[in-house]
XYZ file of N, CA and C in Angstrom:
477
model
N 0.878 -1.089 0.005
C -0.078 0.048 -0.004
C 0.888 1.303 -0.036
N 0.622 2.063 -1.049
C 1.434 3.338 -1.117
C 0.803 4.446 -0.375
N 1.349 5.125 0.449
C 0.745 6.286 1.388
C 1.322 7.373 0.544
N 0.477 8.372 0.297
C 1.108 9.645 -0.183
C 1.046 10.599 1.023
N 1.959 11.376 0.988
C 2.051 12.407 2.194
C 1.738 13.802 1.673
N 1.196 14.725 2.466
C 1.106 16.003 2.114
C 1.856 16.727 2.960
N 2.662 17.752 2.546
C 3.545 18.522 3.386
C 2.938 19.913 3.342
N 2.678 20.421 4.482
C 1.929 21.777 4.480
C 3.168 22.727 4.967
N 3.514 23.755 4.201
C 4.548 24.698 4.513
C 3.935 26.120 4.703
N 3.998 26.408 5.990
C 3.611 27.858 6.160
C 4.661 28.812 5.775
N 4.536 29.712 5.118
C 5.558 30.726 4.642
C 5.117 32.126 5.040
N 5.839 32.622 6.038
C 5.566 34.048 6.367
C 6.099 34.965 5.198
N 5.117 35.602 4.578
C 5.507 36.302 3.385
C 6.377 37.502 3.774
N 6.114 38.126 4.914
C 6.978 39.352 5.180
C 8.279 39.009 5.679
N 8.417 37.765 6.606
C 9.903 37.466 7.037
C 10.491 36.360 6.321
N 9.606 35.647 5.350
C 10.282 34.592 4.608
C 10.778 33.464 5.325
N 10.132 33.034 6.515
C 10.560 32.115 7.449
C 9.640 30.845 7.216
N 9.988 29.939 6.644
C 8.979 28.700 6.444
C 9.163 27.771 7.610
N 8.023 27.141 7.964
C 8.034 25.963 8.828
C 6.981 24.971 8.126
N 7.160 23.743 8.553
C 6.100 22.763 7.873
C 5.751 21.595 8.642
N 4.725 21.032 8.382
C 4.228 19.701 9.145
C 3.942 18.920 7.979
N 3.942 17.453 8.206
C 3.487 16.476 7.338
C 2.205 15.886 7.595
N 1.386 15.750 6.533
C 0.082 15.256 6.835
C -0.174 13.978 5.875
N -0.891 13.016 6.155
C -1.313 11.944 5.272
C -2.597 12.281 4.654
N -2.777 11.787 3.454
C -4.114 11.948 2.907
C -5.248 11.376 3.838
N -6.318 12.344 3.844
C -7.342 11.840 4.770
C -7.345 12.359 6.150
N -6.203 13.121 6.563
C -5.953 13.675 7.821
C -6.614 15.093 7.693
N -6.604 15.802 8.925
C -7.030 17.090 9.074
C -5.913 18.233 9.022
N -6.269 19.325 8.582
C -5.270 20.349 8.628
C -5.934 21.639 9.255
N -5.128 22.157 10.328
C -5.519 23.204 11.003
C -4.438 24.446 10.841
N -4.972 25.524 10.510
C -4.184 26.835 10.195
C -4.715 28.050 10.793
N -4.088 29.019 11.014
C -4.398 30.370 11.485
C -4.344 31.349 10.444
N -5.369 32.186 10.390
C -5.349 33.327 9.449
C -5.586 34.559 10.291
N -4.535 35.337 10.275
C -4.525 36.503 11.232
C -4.537 37.821 10.388
N -4.922 38.984 11.053
C -4.774 40.277 10.659
C -4.597 41.365 11.669
N -3.945 42.335 11.352
C -3.703 43.513 12.569
C -4.704 44.617 12.346
N -5.396 44.646 11.201
C -6.373 45.503 10.984
C -7.670 45.267 11.879
N -8.481 46.190 12.108
C -9.538 46.059 12.940
C -10.898 45.976 11.947
N -11.863 45.241 12.618
C -13.177 44.954 12.063
C -13.232 44.342 10.620
N -12.613 43.236 10.468
C -12.854 42.583 9.120
C -14.268 42.224 9.045
N -14.890 42.207 8.020
C -16.105 41.672 7.664
C -16.222 40.330 7.096
N -15.162 39.700 6.697
C -15.236 38.279 6.182
C -13.745 37.871 5.837
N -13.807 36.528 5.454
C -12.526 35.975 5.024
C -12.714 35.084 3.925
N -11.845 35.075 2.925
C -11.756 34.187 1.798
C -10.598 33.484 2.133
N -10.689 32.129 1.672
C -9.505 31.228 1.657
C -9.442 30.836 0.194
N -8.270 31.230 -0.477
C -8.091 30.840 -1.921
C -7.010 29.628 -2.053
N -7.249 28.902 -3.070
C -6.285 27.813 -3.392
C -5.886 28.089 -4.739
N -4.689 28.211 -5.072
C -4.057 28.375 -6.296
C -3.058 27.291 -6.720
N -3.401 26.555 -7.799
C -2.649 25.578 -8.462
C -3.335 24.733 -9.452
N -3.156 25.058 -10.667
C -2.448 26.117 -11.271
C -3.253 27.449 -11.265
N -4.571 27.424 -11.389
C -5.393 28.575 -11.275
C -5.875 28.653 -9.877
N -6.299 29.955 -9.605
C -6.853 30.411 -8.288
C -8.180 30.118 -8.336
N -8.705 29.466 -7.143
C -10.124 29.198 -6.981
C -10.619 29.463 -5.561
N -11.770 29.668 -5.202
C -12.139 30.058 -3.752
C -12.310 28.709 -2.974
N -11.981 28.520 -1.868
C -12.032 27.276 -1.004
C -13.426 27.619 -0.115
N -13.441 28.939 0.320
C -14.610 29.286 1.154
C -14.701 30.816 1.362
N -15.780 31.325 1.718
C -16.055 32.822 2.150
C -16.689 32.690 3.488
N -16.195 33.152 4.364
C -16.760 33.317 5.870
C -17.284 34.612 6.174
N -18.492 34.950 6.336
C -18.982 36.179 6.815
C -19.161 36.375 8.203
N -18.433 37.343 8.907
C -18.306 37.350 10.208
C -19.808 37.821 10.827
N -20.505 38.771 10.231
C -21.755 39.174 10.827
C -22.807 38.069 10.876
N -22.928 37.320 9.861
C -23.874 36.244 9.919
C -23.414 34.970 10.234
N -22.128 34.921 10.445
C -21.315 33.513 10.844
C -21.667 32.454 9.794
N -21.697 32.818 8.461
C -22.074 31.711 7.552
C -20.749 31.521 6.751
N -20.562 30.127 6.404
C -19.604 29.879 5.503
C -19.958 29.387 4.104
N -19.579 29.803 3.211
C -20.062 29.386 1.728
C -18.849 28.787 1.129
N -19.010 27.516 0.633
C -17.845 26.823 -0.014
C -18.479 25.947 -1.212
N -17.553 25.662 -2.220
C -17.978 24.679 -3.253
C -18.238 23.379 -2.704
N -19.035 22.532 -3.639
C -19.447 21.242 -2.936
C -18.334 20.394 -2.439
N -17.233 20.507 -3.081
C -16.090 19.512 -2.849
C -15.561 19.770 -1.386
N -15.745 20.979 -0.909
C -15.338 21.295 0.459
C -16.470 21.317 1.527
N -17.679 21.140 1.048
C -18.806 21.267 2.128
C -18.724 20.210 3.225
N -19.055 20.576 4.309
C -18.948 19.769 5.476
C -17.626 19.326 5.968
N -16.668 19.994 5.405
C -15.207 19.550 5.686
C -14.331 20.938 6.194
N -15.090 21.932 6.345
C -14.413 23.205 6.765
C -15.129 23.770 8.010
N -14.124 24.082 9.232
C -14.679 24.777 10.289
C -13.731 26.012 10.475
N -14.516 27.071 10.894
C -13.760 28.268 11.219
C -14.228 28.655 12.639
N -13.258 29.092 13.418
C -13.496 29.525 14.767
C -12.454 30.508 15.261
N -12.901 31.312 16.285
C -12.049 32.254 16.902
C -12.447 33.662 16.714
N -11.605 34.575 17.104
C -11.794 36.040 16.919
C -11.608 36.489 15.433
N -12.387 37.294 14.985
C -12.201 37.687 13.480
C -10.847 38.208 13.072
N -9.990 38.713 14.082
C -8.616 39.004 13.820
C -7.705 37.953 13.832
N -8.177 36.734 14.383
C -7.288 35.569 14.426
C -8.134 34.390 14.450
N -8.262 33.850 13.240
C -9.246 32.781 12.890
C -8.494 31.450 12.830
N -9.033 30.485 13.329
C -8.532 29.016 13.163
C -9.540 28.292 12.113
N -8.719 27.938 11.048
C -9.477 27.239 9.878
C -9.047 25.739 9.923
N -9.879 24.833 9.982
C -9.739 23.580 9.786
C -10.299 22.757 8.706
N -9.648 22.181 7.905
C -10.121 21.395 6.630
C -9.820 20.028 7.077
N -11.031 19.039 6.995
C -10.863 17.651 7.341
C -10.768 16.894 6.015
N -10.263 15.669 6.355
C -10.311 14.579 5.187
C -9.570 15.038 4.071
N -8.329 15.589 4.192
C -7.641 16.010 3.117
C -7.387 15.281 1.918
N -7.525 15.807 0.731
C -7.472 14.871 -0.476
C -6.245 15.368 -1.227
N -5.565 14.510 -2.148
C -4.327 14.856 -2.805
C -4.585 15.984 -3.720
N -5.661 16.114 -4.394
C -6.041 17.063 -5.324
C -6.061 18.487 -4.881
N -6.005 18.585 -3.461
C -6.122 19.948 -2.822
C -4.752 20.451 -2.552
N -3.721 19.954 -3.279
C -2.492 20.482 -3.098
C -2.396 21.918 -3.828
N -1.536 22.786 -3.319
C -1.362 24.165 -4.064
C -0.995 25.102 -2.953
N -1.156 26.339 -3.355
C -0.805 27.388 -2.417
C -2.180 27.897 -1.805
N -2.319 27.929 -0.594
C -3.588 28.572 0.035
C -3.171 30.027 0.520
N -4.192 30.888 0.440
C -3.874 32.237 1.151
C -5.215 32.683 1.699
N -5.068 33.306 2.790
C -6.151 33.970 3.615
C -6.169 35.388 3.060
N -7.550 35.844 2.771
C -7.732 37.281 2.247
C -9.024 37.780 3.166
N -8.554 38.757 3.920
C -9.639 39.365 4.874
C -10.254 40.393 4.086
N -11.600 40.619 4.145
C -12.378 41.606 3.615
C -12.765 42.618 4.591
N -12.698 43.956 4.313
C -12.976 44.874 5.053
C -13.946 45.991 4.357
N -14.561 46.786 5.113
C -15.444 47.913 4.399
C -14.813 49.319 5.014
N -14.035 49.847 4.197
C -13.518 51.231 4.464
C -12.747 51.753 3.262
N -12.100 50.811 2.485
C -11.224 51.387 1.361
C -11.406 50.263 0.322
N -11.486 50.556 -1.012
C -11.388 49.592 -2.123
C -10.075 49.277 -2.409
N -9.847 48.009 -2.447
C -8.342 47.521 -2.867
C -8.422 47.298 -4.454
N -7.418 47.748 -4.920
C -7.253 47.511 -6.378
C -5.739 46.835 -6.447
N -5.854 45.570 -7.063
C -4.547 44.807 -7.090
C -4.026 45.054 -8.484
N -2.643 45.312 -8.341
C -1.916 45.440 -9.720
C -0.576 44.708 -9.553
N -0.447 43.695 -10.439
C 0.847 42.915 -10.373
C 1.920 43.767 -10.971
N 3.062 43.797 -10.217
C 4.270 44.645 -10.700
C 5.482 43.876 -10.227
N 6.171 43.173 -11.159
C 7.441 42.454 -10.897
C 7.174 41.411 -9.800
N 5.939 40.701 -9.831
C 5.737 39.755 -8.931
C 5.201 40.275 -7.500
N 4.946 41.604 -7.344
C 4.366 42.349 -6.194
C 3.163 42.697 -6.354
N 2.295 42.931 -5.391
C 1.002 43.494 -5.417
C 1.096 44.880 -4.880
N 0.614 45.740 -5.648
C 0.574 47.209 -5.204
C -0.978 47.560 -4.801
N -1.189 48.200 -3.794
C -2.469 48.480 -3.194
C -2.625 50.012 -3.462
N -3.710 50.258 -4.202
C -4.015 51.684 -4.709
C -5.567 51.848 -4.012
N -5.624 52.678 -3.084
C -6.890 52.938 -2.566
C -7.870 53.880 -3.556
N -9.039 53.668 -3.601
C -9.915 54.465 -4.488
C -11.066 54.987 -3.618
N -11.325 56.263 -3.745
C -12.360 56.909 -2.957
C -13.717 56.943 -4.022
N -14.784 56.573 -3.484
C -16.007 56.624 -4.066
C -16.949 57.503 -3.415
N -17.217 58.664 -3.681
C -17.866 59.829 -2.864
C -19.453 59.332 -2.877
N -19.935 58.590 -3.736
C -21.372 58.360 -3.689
C -21.725 57.034 -2.749
N -20.726 56.517 -2.319
C -21.008 55.286 -1.461
C -20.657 55.656 0.117
N -21.532 55.075 0.838
C -21.257 55.311 2.417
C -20.140 54.378 2.924
N -19.824 53.378 2.359
C -18.722 52.553 2.781
C -17.871 52.235 1.588
N -16.766 51.835 1.705
C -15.799 51.233 0.911
C -15.277 50.005 1.344
N -14.955 49.241 0.256
C -14.575 47.910 0.632
C -13.144 47.704 0.288
N -12.363 46.965 1.156
C -11.014 46.713 1.087
C -10.731 45.139 1.408
N -9.745 44.615 0.696
C -9.367 43.271 1.061
C -7.922 43.379 1.515
N -7.389 42.423 2.301
C -6.131 42.373 2.831
C -5.621 41.032 2.811
N -4.612 40.653 2.126
C -4.028 39.317 2.288
C -3.253 39.253 3.631
N -3.515 38.050 4.292
C -2.919 37.742 5.474
C -1.355 37.705 5.272
N -0.516 37.913 6.054
C 0.900 37.717 5.955
C 1.220 36.125 5.928
N 0.273 35.228 5.959
C 0.541 33.768 5.890
C -0.045 33.077 4.734
N 0.680 32.313 4.096
C 0.084 31.515 2.875
C 0.590 30.100 3.429
N -0.123 29.209 2.577
C -0.027 27.812 2.904
C 0.448 27.148 1.637
N 1.737 26.360 1.600
C 2.072 25.785 0.353
C 1.793 24.304 0.610
N 1.051 23.607 -0.204
C 0.820 22.186 0.047
C 1.565 21.432 -1.187
N 2.364 20.476 -0.864
C 3.036 19.709 -1.800
C 2.833 18.302 -1.423
N 2.648 17.416 -2.496
C 2.439 16.004 -2.367
C 3.686 15.227 -2.573
N 3.929 14.253 -1.622
C 5.284 13.456 -1.664
C 4.796 12.051 -1.873
N 5.274 11.354 -2.859
C 5.156 9.975 -3.079
C 6.487 9.226 -2.744
N 6.378 7.955 -2.220
C 7.690 7.381 -1.676
C 8.579 7.194 -3.000
N 9.877 7.412 -2.670
C 10.910 7.318 -3.676
C 10.900 8.326 -4.919
N 9.928 9.188 -4.803
C 9.838 10.091 -5.994
C 9.113 11.509 -5.445
N 9.761 12.634 -5.819
C 9.239 13.856 -5.400
C 8.472 14.375 -6.556
N 7.241 14.704 -6.467
C 6.367 15.139 -7.402
C 5.668 16.325 -7.014
N 5.888 17.443 -7.539
C 5.554 18.719 -7.167
C 4.305 19.243 -8.098
N 3.138 19.348 -7.783
C 2.125 19.871 -8.662
C 2.130 21.364 -8.827
N 2.743 21.928 -7.817
C 2.546 23.466 -7.942
C 4.043 24.046 -7.451
N 4.526 25.121 -8.095
C 5.698 25.817 -7.793
C 5.424 27.146 -7.544
N 6.072 27.845 -6.428
C 5.891 29.153 -6.075
C 7.107 29.867 -6.434
N 6.991 31.032 -7.129
C 8.190 31.669 -7.454
C 8.309 32.996 -6.760
């Protein structure tokens, strides 16, 4: 019986200090999504490999979690809105890739512009709106790599 392993590497984007844990397919993963800003309205968890897609959106005011069918009943979110604990149960091999937490706020609109691999944040003011929306990427991302015995197989590379 060949067991595949999933290695989860937390990468602090600001400090570039990785740490990792190893998980078997079918195990659970618990990670923290944090922000220093006040009053987030929601949290997105994105998975990218090769294309980006949404794992879930959690709305803080209604405490509702919206996710695609493949993640239904396998995600729990708990804790303070500024420091959330996210658990994904029954991990699957095809869920490998780069996970990123994106907090949603109402005060400024975020415009993302890719520049030499970096994201520039440009606030926009909309005078006809009472509130503005802003998203902030958490400083933690999660890189998931699948390891097979005697052979390294990487489905996603981060540059």
